[in-house]
Amino acid sequence: MLLMQLQTYAACADDIVRARVSRRYSDLFRHVMQLSGEGEDAIRQFFAVGMLLNVTLATGTESLLNKEWLEKCFQEAENS
């Protein structure tokens, strides 16, 4: 699933693909905001951390993320 998601972003060089991916990503953002009841800033942070984790796992660079940083991210997510 992760690699498929990353491939869709890579395919966004095509105008048709980019329009579709952009629309669906916006839909997903709004859906998560509606389900969670959180505001835009919290959802933006959630997506940002998620993207960072996706990229580091896909590239095999997860060692760059130290344990303390990951724990802080999860604590902040639980507290928001």
Short mmCIF file of C-alpha atoms in Angstrom, two decimals:
data_model
loop_
_atom_site.label_atom_id
_atom_site.label_comp_id
_atom_site.label_asym_id
_atom_site.label_seq_id
_atom_site.Cartn_x
_atom_site.Cartn_y
_atom_site.Cartn_z
CA MET A 1 0.00 0.00 0.00
CA LEU A 2 2.80 2.39 0.91
CA LEU A 3 4.67 1.90 -2.36
CA MET A 4 1.44 2.30 -4.33
CA GLN A 5 0.83 5.61 -2.57
CA LEU A 6 4.33 6.82 -3.34
CA GLN A 7 3.98 5.75 -6.98
CA THR A 8 0.81 7.81 -7.33
CA TYR A 9 2.75 10.87 -6.20
CA ALA A 10 5.52 10.10 -8.68
CA ALA A 11 2.91 9.79 -11.45
CA CYS A 12 1.66 13.32 -10.73
CA ALA A 13 3.89 14.62 -13.53
CA ASP A 14 0.89 13.72 -15.70
CA ASP A 15 -1.76 16.47 -15.52
CA ILE A 16 -4.70 14.06 -15.45
CA VAL A 17 -3.17 11.92 -12.71
CA ARG A 18 -2.19 15.02 -10.71
CA ALA A 19 -5.74 16.40 -10.84
CA ARG A 20 -7.22 13.11 -9.67
CA VAL A 21 -4.66 12.54 -6.91
CA SER A 22 -5.02 16.13 -5.72
CA ARG A 23 -8.80 15.84 -5.52
CA ARG A 24 -8.70 12.50 -3.71
CA TYR A 25 -6.01 13.71 -1.28
CA SER A 26 -8.17 16.74 -0.46
CA ASP A 27 -11.15 14.43 0.04
CA LEU A 28 -9.10 12.25 2.37
CA PHE A 29 -7.94 15.27 4.37
CA ARG A 30 -11.51 16.49 4.85
CA HIS A 31 -12.74 12.98 5.69
CA VAL A 32 -10.10 12.52 8.41
CA MET A 33 -10.90 15.97 9.79
CA GLN A 34 -14.61 15.14 9.90
CA LEU A 35 -14.13 11.72 11.51
CA SER A 36 -11.64 12.95 14.09
CA GLY A 37 -13.31 16.23 14.95
CA GLU A 38 -9.88 17.86 14.93
CA GLY A 39 -9.01 21.18 13.32
CA GLU A 40 -6.94 21.77 10.20
CA ASP A 41 -3.69 22.30 12.10
CA ALA A 42 -3.92 18.96 13.92
CA ILE A 43 -4.80 17.11 10.72
CA ARG A 44 -2.02 18.84 8.82
CA GLN A 45 0.44 17.71 11.53
CA PHE A 46 -0.96 14.17 11.37
CA PHE A 47 -0.50 14.01 7.60
CA ALA A 48 2.98 15.56 7.80
CA VAL A 49 4.24 13.05 10.35
CA GLY A 50 2.60 10.23 8.40
CA MET A 51 4.31 11.31 5.19
CA LEU A 52 7.67 11.54 6.95
CA LEU A 53 7.24 8.02 8.31
CA ASN A 54 6.14 6.70 4.90
CA VAL A 55 9.14 8.18 3.11
CA THR A 56 11.67 7.02 5.69
CA LEU A 57 10.28 3.48 5.61
CA ALA A 58 10.13 3.39 1.80
CA THR A 59 13.72 4.60 1.49
CA GLY A 60 15.09 2.46 4.30
CA THR A 61 16.28 5.49 6.23
CA GLU A 62 14.22 4.91 9.36
CA SER A 63 17.45 4.91 11.37
CA LEU A 64 17.43 8.69 10.88
CA LEU A 65 14.38 8.87 13.13
CA ASN A 66 15.53 8.43 16.68
CA LYS A 67 13.41 6.68 19.27
CA GLU A 68 12.88 9.81 21.36
CA TRP A 69 11.52 11.74 18.37
CA LEU A 70 9.10 8.94 17.48
CA GLU A 71 7.91 8.66 21.07
CA LYS A 72 7.31 12.42 21.17
CA CYS A 73 5.28 12.26 17.94
CA PHE A 74 3.09 9.47 19.28
CA GLN A 75 2.63 11.23 22.64
CA GLU A 76 1.59 14.45 20.90
CA ALA A 77 -0.85 12.50 18.72
CA GLU A 78 -2.38 10.82 21.77
CA ASN A 79 -2.72 14.13 23.62
CA SER A 80 -4.38 16.01 20.77
#
